[in-house]
Coordinates of C-alpha atoms and ligand atoms in Angstrom, one line a residue:
X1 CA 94.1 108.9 69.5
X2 CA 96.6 106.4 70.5
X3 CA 97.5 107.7 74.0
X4 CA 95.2 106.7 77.0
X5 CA 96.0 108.1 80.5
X6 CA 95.6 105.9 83.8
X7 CA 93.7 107.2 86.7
X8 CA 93.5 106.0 90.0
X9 CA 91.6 102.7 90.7
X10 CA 89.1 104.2 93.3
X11 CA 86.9 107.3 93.8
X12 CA 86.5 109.3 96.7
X13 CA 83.8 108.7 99.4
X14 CA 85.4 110.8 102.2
X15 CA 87.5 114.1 102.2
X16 CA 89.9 115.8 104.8
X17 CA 89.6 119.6 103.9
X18 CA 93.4 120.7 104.6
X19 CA 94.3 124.2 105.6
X20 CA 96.1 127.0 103.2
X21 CA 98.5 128.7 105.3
X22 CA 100.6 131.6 103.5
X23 CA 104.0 132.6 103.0
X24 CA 104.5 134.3 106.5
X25 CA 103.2 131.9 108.3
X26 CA 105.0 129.2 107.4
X27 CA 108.4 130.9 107.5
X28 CA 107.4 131.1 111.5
X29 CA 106.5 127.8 111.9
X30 CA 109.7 126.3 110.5
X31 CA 111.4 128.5 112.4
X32 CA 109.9 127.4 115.3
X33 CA 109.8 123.8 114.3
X34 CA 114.2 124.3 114.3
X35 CA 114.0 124.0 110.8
X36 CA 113.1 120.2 111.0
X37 CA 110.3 119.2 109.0
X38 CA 109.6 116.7 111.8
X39 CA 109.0 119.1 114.0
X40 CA 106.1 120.9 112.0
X41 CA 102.9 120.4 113.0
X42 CA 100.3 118.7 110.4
X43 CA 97.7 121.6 110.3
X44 CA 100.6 123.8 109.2
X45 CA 101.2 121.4 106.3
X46 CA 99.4 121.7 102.8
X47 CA 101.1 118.3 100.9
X48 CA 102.1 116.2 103.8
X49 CA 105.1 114.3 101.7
X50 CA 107.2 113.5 105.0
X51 CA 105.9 109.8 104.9
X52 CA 103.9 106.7 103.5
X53 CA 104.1 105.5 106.7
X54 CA 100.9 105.2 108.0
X55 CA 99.7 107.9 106.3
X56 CA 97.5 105.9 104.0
X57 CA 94.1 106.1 103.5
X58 CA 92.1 102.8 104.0
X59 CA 89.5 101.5 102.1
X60 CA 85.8 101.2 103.0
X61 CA 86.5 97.2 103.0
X62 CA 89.3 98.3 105.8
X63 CA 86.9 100.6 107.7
X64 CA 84.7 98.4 108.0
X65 CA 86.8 95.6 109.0
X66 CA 87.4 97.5 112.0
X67 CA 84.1 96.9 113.2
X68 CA 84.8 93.8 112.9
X69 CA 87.7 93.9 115.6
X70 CA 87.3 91.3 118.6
X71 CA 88.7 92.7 121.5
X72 CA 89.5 90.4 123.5
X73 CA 93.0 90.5 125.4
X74 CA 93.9 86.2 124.1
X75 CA 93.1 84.7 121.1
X76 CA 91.5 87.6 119.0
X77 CA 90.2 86.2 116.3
X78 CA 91.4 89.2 113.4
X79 CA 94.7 87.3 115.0
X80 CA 93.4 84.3 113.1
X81 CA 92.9 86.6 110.3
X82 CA 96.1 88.5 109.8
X83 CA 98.0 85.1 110.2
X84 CA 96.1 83.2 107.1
X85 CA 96.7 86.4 105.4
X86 CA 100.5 86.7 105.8
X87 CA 100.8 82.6 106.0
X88 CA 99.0 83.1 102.4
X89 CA 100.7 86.1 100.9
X90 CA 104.0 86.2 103.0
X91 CA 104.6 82.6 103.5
X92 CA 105.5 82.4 107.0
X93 CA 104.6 79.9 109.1
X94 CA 104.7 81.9 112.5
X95 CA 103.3 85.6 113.1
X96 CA 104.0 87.6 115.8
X97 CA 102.1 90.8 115.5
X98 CA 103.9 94.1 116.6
X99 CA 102.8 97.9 117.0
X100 CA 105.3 98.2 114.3
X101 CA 108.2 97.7 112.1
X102 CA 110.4 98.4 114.6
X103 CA 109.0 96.1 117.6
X104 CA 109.7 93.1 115.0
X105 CA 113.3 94.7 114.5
X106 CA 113.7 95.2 118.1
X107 CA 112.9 91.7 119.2
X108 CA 114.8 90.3 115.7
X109 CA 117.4 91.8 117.1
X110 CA 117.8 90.7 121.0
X111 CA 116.7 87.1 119.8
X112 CA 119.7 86.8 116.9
X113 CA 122.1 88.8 117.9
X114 CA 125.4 88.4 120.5
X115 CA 127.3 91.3 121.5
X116 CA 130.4 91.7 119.6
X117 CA 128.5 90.0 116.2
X118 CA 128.1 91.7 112.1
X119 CA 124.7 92.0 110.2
X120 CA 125.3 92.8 106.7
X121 CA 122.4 94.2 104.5
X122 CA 121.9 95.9 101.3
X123 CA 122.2 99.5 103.2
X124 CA 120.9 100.8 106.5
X125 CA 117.1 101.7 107.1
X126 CA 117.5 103.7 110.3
X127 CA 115.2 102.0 113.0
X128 CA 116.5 98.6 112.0
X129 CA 120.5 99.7 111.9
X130 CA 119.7 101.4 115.6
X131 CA 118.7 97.9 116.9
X132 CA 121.0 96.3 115.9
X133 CA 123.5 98.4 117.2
X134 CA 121.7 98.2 120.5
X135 CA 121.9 94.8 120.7
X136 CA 125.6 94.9 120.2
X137 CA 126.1 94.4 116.5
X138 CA 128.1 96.2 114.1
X139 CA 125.9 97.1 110.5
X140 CA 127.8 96.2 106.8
X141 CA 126.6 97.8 104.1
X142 CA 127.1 95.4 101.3
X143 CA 124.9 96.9 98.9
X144 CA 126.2 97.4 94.6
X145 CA 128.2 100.5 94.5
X146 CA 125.6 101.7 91.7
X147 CA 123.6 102.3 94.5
X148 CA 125.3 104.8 95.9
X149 CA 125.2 106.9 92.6
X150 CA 122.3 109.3 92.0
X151 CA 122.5 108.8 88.3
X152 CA 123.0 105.0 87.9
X153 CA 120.4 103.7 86.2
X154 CA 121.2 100.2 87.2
X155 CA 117.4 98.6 87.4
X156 CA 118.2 96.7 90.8
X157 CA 120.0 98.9 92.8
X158 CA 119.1 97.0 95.9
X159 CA 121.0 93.8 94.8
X160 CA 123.8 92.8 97.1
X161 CA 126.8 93.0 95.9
X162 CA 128.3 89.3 96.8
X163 CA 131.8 89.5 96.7
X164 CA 131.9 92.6 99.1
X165 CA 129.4 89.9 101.4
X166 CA 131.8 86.9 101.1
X167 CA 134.3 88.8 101.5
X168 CA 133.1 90.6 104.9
X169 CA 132.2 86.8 106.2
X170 CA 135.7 85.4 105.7
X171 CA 136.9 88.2 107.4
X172 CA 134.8 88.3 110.4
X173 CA 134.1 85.0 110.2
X174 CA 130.2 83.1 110.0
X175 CA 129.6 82.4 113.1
X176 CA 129.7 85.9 114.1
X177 CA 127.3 86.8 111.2
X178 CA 123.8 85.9 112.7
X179 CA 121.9 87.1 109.5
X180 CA 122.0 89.0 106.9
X181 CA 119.5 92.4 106.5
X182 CA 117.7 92.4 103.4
X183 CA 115.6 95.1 102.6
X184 CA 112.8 94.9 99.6
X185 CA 112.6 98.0 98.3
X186 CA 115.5 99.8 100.0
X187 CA 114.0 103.2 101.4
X188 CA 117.7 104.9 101.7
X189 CA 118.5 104.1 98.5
X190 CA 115.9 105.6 96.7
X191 CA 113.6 102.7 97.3
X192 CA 115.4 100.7 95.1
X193 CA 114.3 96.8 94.6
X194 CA 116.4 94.1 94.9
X195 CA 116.1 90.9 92.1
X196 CA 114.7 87.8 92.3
X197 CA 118.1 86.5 90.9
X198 CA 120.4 87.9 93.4
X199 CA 118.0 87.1 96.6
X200 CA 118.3 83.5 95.5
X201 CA 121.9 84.1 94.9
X202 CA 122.5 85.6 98.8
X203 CA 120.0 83.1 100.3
X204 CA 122.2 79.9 98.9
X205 CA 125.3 82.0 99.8
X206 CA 124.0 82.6 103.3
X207 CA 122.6 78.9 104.1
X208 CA 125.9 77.3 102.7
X209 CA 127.7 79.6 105.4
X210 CA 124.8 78.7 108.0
X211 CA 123.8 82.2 108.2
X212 CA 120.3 83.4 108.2
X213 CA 118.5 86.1 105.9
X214 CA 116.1 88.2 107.4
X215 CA 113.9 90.2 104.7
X216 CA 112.9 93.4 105.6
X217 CA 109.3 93.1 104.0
X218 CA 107.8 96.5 104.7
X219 CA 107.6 97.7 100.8
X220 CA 107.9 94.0 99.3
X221 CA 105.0 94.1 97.3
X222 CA 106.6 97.3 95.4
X223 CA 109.5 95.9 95.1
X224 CA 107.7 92.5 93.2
X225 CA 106.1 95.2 90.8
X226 CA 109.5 96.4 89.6
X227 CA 110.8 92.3 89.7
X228 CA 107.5 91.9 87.0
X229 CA 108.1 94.8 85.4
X230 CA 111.9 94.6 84.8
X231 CA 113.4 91.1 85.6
X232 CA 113.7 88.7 82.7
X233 CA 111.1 85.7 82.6
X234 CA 109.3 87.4 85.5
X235 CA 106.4 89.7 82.9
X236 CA 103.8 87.0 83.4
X237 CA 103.5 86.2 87.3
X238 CA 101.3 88.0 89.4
X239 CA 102.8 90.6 91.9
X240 CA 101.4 88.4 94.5
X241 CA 103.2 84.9 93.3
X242 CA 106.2 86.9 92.5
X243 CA 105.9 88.2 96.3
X244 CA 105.6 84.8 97.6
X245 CA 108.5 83.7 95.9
X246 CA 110.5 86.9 97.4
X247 CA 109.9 85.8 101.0
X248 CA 110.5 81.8 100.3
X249 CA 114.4 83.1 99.7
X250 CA 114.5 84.1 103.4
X251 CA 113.9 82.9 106.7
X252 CA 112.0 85.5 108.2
X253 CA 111.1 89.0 108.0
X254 CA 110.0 92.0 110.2
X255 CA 107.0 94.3 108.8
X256 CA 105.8 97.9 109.0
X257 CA 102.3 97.1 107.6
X258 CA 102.3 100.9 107.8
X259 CA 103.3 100.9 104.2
X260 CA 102.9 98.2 101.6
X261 CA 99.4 97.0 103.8
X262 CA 98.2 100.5 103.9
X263 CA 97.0 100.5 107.7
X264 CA 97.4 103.8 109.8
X265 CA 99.1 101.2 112.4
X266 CA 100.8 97.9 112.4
X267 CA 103.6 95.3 112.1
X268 CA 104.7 91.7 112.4
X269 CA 107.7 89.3 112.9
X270 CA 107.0 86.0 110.3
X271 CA 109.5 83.6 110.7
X272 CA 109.9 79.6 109.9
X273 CA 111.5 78.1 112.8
X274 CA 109.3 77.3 115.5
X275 CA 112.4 77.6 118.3
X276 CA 113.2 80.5 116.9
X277 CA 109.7 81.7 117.0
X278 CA 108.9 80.3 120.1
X279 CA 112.0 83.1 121.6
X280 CA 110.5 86.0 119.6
X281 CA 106.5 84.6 120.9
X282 CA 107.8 84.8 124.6
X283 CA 110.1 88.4 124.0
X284 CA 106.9 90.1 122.7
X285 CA 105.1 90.0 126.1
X286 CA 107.6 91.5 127.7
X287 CA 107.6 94.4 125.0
X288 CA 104.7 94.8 122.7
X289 CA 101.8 92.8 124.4
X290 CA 100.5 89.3 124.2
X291 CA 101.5 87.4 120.7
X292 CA 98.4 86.9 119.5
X293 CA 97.7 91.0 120.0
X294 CA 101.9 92.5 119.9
X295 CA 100.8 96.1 120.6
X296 CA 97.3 96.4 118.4
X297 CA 93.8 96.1 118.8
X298 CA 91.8 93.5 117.3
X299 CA 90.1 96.0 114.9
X300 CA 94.2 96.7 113.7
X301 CA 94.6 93.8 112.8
X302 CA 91.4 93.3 111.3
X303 CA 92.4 96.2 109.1
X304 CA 96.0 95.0 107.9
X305 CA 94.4 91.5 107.1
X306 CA 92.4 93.3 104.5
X307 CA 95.0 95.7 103.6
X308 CA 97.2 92.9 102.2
X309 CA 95.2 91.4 100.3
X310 CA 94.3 94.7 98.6
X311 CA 98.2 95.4 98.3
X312 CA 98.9 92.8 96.2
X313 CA 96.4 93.9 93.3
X314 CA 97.9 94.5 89.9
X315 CA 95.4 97.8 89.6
X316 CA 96.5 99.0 93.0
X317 CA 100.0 98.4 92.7
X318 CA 100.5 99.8 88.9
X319 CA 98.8 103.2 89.9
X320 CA 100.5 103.6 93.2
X321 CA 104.1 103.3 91.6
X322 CA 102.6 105.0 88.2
X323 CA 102.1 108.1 90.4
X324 CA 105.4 108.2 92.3
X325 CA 106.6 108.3 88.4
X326 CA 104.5 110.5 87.3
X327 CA 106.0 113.2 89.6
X328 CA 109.5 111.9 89.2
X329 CA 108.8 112.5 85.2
X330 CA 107.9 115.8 85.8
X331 CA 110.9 116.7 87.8
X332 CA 113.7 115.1 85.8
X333 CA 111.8 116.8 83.0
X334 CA 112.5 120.0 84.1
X335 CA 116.1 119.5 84.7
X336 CA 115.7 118.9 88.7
X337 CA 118.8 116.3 89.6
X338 CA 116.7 113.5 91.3
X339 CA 117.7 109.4 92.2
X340 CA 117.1 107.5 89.2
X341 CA 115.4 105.7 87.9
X342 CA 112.4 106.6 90.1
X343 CA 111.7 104.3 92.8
X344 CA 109.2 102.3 94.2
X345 CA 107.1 104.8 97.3
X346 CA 109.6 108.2 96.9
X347 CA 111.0 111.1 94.8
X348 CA 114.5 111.8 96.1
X349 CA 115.5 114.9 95.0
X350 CA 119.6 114.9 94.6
X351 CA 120.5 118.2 97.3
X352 CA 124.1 117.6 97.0
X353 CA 124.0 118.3 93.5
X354 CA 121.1 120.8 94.1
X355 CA 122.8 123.0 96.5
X356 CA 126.2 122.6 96.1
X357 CA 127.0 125.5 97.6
X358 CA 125.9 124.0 101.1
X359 CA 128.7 122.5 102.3
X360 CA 127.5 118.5 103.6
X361 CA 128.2 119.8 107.4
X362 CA 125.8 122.1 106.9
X363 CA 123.2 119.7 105.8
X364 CA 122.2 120.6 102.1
X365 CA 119.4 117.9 101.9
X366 CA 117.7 118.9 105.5
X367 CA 118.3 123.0 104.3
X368 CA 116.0 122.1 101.1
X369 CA 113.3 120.5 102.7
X370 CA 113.2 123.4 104.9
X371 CA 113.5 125.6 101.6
X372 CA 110.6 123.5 100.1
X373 CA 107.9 123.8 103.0
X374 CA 108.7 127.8 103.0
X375 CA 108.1 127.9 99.5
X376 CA 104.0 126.0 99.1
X377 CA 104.0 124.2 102.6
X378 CA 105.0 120.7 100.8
X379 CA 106.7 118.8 103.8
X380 CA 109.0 116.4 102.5
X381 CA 112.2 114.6 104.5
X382 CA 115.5 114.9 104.8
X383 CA 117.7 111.5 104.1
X384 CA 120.9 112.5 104.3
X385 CA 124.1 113.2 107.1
X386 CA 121.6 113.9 109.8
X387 CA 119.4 110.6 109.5
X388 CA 123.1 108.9 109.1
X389 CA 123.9 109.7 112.8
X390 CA 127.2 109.7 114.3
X391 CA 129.4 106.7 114.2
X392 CA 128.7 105.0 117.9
X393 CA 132.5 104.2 118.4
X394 CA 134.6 107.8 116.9
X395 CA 131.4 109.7 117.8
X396 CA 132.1 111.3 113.9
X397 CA 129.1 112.7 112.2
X398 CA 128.4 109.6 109.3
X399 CA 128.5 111.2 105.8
X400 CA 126.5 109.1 103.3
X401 CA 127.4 109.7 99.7
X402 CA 124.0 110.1 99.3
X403 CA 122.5 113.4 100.4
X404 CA 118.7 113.2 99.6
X405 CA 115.4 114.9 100.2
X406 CA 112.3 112.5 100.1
X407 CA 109.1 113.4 98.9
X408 CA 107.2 110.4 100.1
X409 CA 103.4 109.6 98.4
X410 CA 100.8 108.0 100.9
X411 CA 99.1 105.7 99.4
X412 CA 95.4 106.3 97.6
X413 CA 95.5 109.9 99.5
X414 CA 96.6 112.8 96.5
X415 CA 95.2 113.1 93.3
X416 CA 97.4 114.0 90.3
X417 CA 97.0 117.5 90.8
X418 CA 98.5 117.4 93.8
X419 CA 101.4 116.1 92.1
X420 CA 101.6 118.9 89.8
X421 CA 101.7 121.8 92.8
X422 CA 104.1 119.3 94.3
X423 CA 106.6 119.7 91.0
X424 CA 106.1 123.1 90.7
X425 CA 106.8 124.7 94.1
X426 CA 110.2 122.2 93.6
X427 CA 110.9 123.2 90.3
X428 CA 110.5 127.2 91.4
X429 CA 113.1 126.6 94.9
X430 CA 115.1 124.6 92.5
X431 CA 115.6 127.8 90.1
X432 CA 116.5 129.9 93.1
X433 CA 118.7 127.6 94.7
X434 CA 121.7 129.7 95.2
X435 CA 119.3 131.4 97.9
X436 CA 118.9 128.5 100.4
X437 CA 120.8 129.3 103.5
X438 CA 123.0 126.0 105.2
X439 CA 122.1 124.9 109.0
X440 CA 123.7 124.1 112.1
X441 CA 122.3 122.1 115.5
X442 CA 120.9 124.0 118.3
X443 CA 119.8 120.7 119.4
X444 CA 120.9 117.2 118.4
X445 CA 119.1 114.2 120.7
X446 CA 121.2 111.0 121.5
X447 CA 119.1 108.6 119.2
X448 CA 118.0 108.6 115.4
X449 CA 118.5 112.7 115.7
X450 CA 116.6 113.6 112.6
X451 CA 112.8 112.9 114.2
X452 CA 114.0 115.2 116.9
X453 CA 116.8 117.8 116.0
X454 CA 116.9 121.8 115.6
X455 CA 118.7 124.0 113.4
X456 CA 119.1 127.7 112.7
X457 CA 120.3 129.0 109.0
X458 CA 124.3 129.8 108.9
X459 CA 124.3 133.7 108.2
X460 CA 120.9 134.2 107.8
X461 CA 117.4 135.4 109.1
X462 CA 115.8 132.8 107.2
X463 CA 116.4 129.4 105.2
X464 CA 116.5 132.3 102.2
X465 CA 119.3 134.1 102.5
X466 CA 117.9 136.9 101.1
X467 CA 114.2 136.5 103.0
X468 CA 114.3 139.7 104.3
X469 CA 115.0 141.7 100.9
X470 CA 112.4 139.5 99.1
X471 CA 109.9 140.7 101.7
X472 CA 110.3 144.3 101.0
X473 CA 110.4 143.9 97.2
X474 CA 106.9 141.8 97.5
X475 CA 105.5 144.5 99.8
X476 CA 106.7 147.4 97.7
X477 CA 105.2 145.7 94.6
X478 CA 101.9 145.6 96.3
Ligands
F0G501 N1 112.0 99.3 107.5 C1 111.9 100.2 106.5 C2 112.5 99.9 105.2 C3 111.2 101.4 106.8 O1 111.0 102.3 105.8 C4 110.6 101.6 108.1 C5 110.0 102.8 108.4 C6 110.8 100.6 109.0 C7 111.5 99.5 108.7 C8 110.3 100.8 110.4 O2 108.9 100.7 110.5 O3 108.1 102.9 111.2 O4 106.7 100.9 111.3 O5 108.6 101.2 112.9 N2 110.0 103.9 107.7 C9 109.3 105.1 107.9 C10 109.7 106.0 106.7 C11 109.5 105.7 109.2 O6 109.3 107.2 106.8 O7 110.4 105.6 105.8 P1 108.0 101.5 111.5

C-alpha cells in the first residue's frame, strides 16, 4: 500500500451530544430566524459551520490553564504570560489585551486615524472596515485582481497589488494614509494568504512613504502554513519562524485570538512604538478594561497563552488546514463551483455561479445558506452583498464581485465524518438548485446588517420554491 491517510493529532476526552432536528422543524426555525443564519439558534443547529471564531475546542493543557487564572483587577500575572507568549511568537514588544479582534481595531483606529484620512488593505474584513469608517477614514481595497476571481488559482491571492497602492498614495497623498490594513489570511477572500515576498515588498513601500502597516494577525499562523507550503525557499522553516518573520514586516497588529489561538474568547493590540502604545495603553481603560486585563479574565488569558503556542505546531496546523481541504476536495470533486484553491479556515461555496438564477439584489449567497440549513441543519454564512453593507456616502447597497457562502471549520471540534454529511447535504441542494427561492429585507439594522437582518423568500412559502409540493409528494409516498 503506498497511500497513508492523516487523522487528527488528538483523541477525544469530552463530547457535546448535539440535537437531530428534522425537516419540518428546521423550515420553521429559519423562517422564524428571517432566513438569517445568524439568527438561528445553536440547539437548532446540527453542523454549526457559521464560524471558527471562538468556536474551538481547547485542549486539556488550556482547561486547565484556566485554573490557573489570577484574578486580580492589576497586574494579573497570565498578563505576564500572554505577553512572553505573543513577544515570543508575534514579536511585539507591547500588548494590550482586548475582549477581541475588534476592541484592538476599534482603538487602532481612534489612535491612527484623522477624519478625512485613506487605509488601504488587501480587501475589507467587516469589523475592521466599520472602524475605520467610524473613525472617519475611507477603506481602499488594493488587493490582486485574481482575488476577486472564484477560479484563479493564483497561490497568494492576498498579495497587494502595488501599483494599485502607489498609485492610491500619490493620489491622496501619504500623509493622509495613516497605515495600511494587512490581513494574513484574508477571510473575504476566501482566506487567502498573502507572501512573504510581497509583505516585505509593501512594508519597504510603506516606510519609504512614512506610512505604517498594521497586520491583521487573527489567522497568521494559517497563512505561514500556506507561505511553507507554497513560497519558494520557505519548505524548511517552521510555521512558527516563518510567522515571526510575518509580523517583523509590520508595525503592529490587532488579534482575534478567537481563531488562530483557539480560545472561546480573546484579542490583543501588539505594536512596537512605545508612544504609540502608550495612546492605545491609556484608550483601553476607557473601553475594554485596565491594559494589563482589556476586557478578559485572568483565566482568558491564561488560556490564549497556551493556545498559541499549540497554534504554531506543524501537527496541529497541517491537520487543521488538511481538513478544510479535505471537504473542499470533495466538493470541487463533485462539480460544486467553490473559491479556489481552498483556503486556509473556510469552504466558500461560489452562489453566484450556483444560483444564477437569483438575481445579486436578491442575495444568492445569503438564499443558499438558508437553502443549506433547510436541507441537514448545516449552518454555514453568507459573505456576500449583505455583509458588504451600503456605501456610507450614496447610501447604495455595495455589490462585491464575490458572492460567497462560508462553511467555516472550528478548530479540533468535527471529525471527518462530519465532513462527509457536510458535502453531501451541499452536493444534494446543489443538484436542486433551480429550487432555491431569492430574499428581500423585512429588516435591515444600521450597522454590519448581516449579524442582524431578516428576509422572506420572493414568491414563495419557503426558501424552496416548490416546499409545499415537495411536502405532499413526501407525505403521499409515505
Ligand atoms: N479580522 C478578521 C480577519 C476576522 O475574521 C475577524 C472576525 C476579526 C478581525 C474580528 O475579530 O470577531 O474577535 O472581534 N471574524 C469572525 C468570522 C467574526 O466569523 O470571520 P472578533
Amino acid at each position: 500500500m503506498t497511500t497513508r491517510s492523516w487523522a487528527e493529532p488528538w483523541k477525544i476526552k469530552v463530547v457535546e451530544p448535539i440535537r437531530m432536528t428534522d425537516r419540518r422543524e428546521r423550515e420553521r426555525a429559519i423562517r422564524d430566524a428571517g432566513y438569517n443564519t445568524f439568527l438561528l439558534r445553536s440547539e437548532d443547529v446540527y453542523i454549526d459551520l457559521l464560524t471558527d471564531s471562538g468556536t474551538s475546542a481547547m485542549s486539556d493543557r488550556q482547561w486547565a490553564g484556566m485554573m490557573l487564572g489570577d484574578e486580580a483587577y492589576a497586574g494579573s500575572r497570565n498578563f505576564y504570560h500572554l505577553e512572553r507568549a505573543v513577544r515570543d511568537y508575534y514579536g511585539y514588544e507591547h500588548l494590550i489585551p482586548t475582549h477581541q479582534g475588534r476592541g484592538a481595531e476599534h482603538i487602532l483606529s481612534r489612535i491612527l486615524i484623522k477624519p478625512g484620512d485613506h487605509v488601504a488593505g488587501n480587501m475589507y474584513f467587516t469589523t475592521t472596515r466599520a472602524h475605520q469608517e467610524l473613525a472617519g477614514a475611507t477603506f481602499h481595497d488594493v488587493i490582486v485582481a485574481e482575488a476577486h476571481d472564484p477560479r484563479s488559482e493564483h497561490p497568494f491571492k492576498g498579495d497587494v497589488d502595488l501599483a494599485k497602492l502607489s498609485a492610491l498614495v500619490d493620489e491622496v497623498g501619504a500623509e493622509h494614509v495613516p497605515y495600511l490594513s494587512i490581513a494574513a489570511t484574508v477571510n473575504m477572500a476566501g482566506g487567502q494568504p498573502i507572501s512573504l515576498a510581497n509583505l516585505k515588498a509593501v512594508y519597504e513601500f510603506a516606510h519609504s512613504r512614512g506610512i505604517k502597516v498594521i497586520l491583521d494577525a487573527t489567522r497568521a499562523v494559517e497563512n505561514a502554513w500556506f507561505i511553507q507550503q507554497r513560497e519558494q525557499g520557505q519548505r524548511d522553516r517552521t510555521v512558527a519562524e516563518i510567522l515571526f518573520d510575518l509580523c517583523r514586516h509590520s508595525d503592529g497588529a490587532t488579534m482575534s485570538g478567537k481563531k488562530d489561538s483557539l480560545v472561546n474568547i480573546g484579542g490583543w493590540l501588539g505594536l512596537r512604538d512605545e508612544a504609540l502604545a502608550a495612546k492605545a495603553r491609556n484608550l483601553v481603560v476607557v473601553f475594554e478594561g485596565l491594559h494589563t486585563y482589556g476586557g478578559l479574565a485572568g483565566r482568558d488569558m491564561e488560556a490564549m497563552a497556551i493556545g498559541i503556542e499549540e497554534s504554531v505546531q506543524e501537527e496541529h496546523i497541517r491537520s487543521r488546514i488538511g481538513q478544510v481541504l479535505y471537504l473542499g476536495t470533495k466538493l470541487m470533486e463533485a462539480g460544486v463551483p467553490v473559491v479556489r484553491p481552498i483556503g486556509g479556515h473556510a469552504v466558500f461555496l461560489d452562489a453566484a455561479a450556483i444560483l444564477p438564477h437569483v438575481p445579486r439584489e436578491e442575495f444568492p449567497a445569503q438564499a443558499l445558506a438558508a437553502a443549506l440549513y433547510v436541507d441537514s441543519g448545516v449552518r454555514a454564512m453568507e459573505r456576500g452583498t449583505v455583509s458588504s453593507g451600503r456605501d456610507p456616502q450614496t447610501g447604495a447597497n455595495r455589490v462585491p464581485k464575490l458572492e460567497l457562502v462560508r462553511l467555516t471549520i472550528p478548530r479540533r471540534v468535527y471529525t471527518q465524518a462530519h465532513m462527509d454529511v457536510t458535502a453531501e447535504s451541499v452536493i444534494d441542494v446543489f443538484e436542486k438548485r433551480e429550487r432555491v427561492a431569492g430574499l428581500r429585507f423585512t429588516y435591515e439594522p444600521e450597522y454590519l446588517r448581516f449579524f442582524q437582518a431578516r428576509f422572506e423568500p420572493v414568491g414563495a412559502a419557503g426558501i424552496f420554491k416548490d416546499a409545499g409540493a415537495a411536502r405532499a409528494v413526501e407525505t403521499a409516498k409515505a
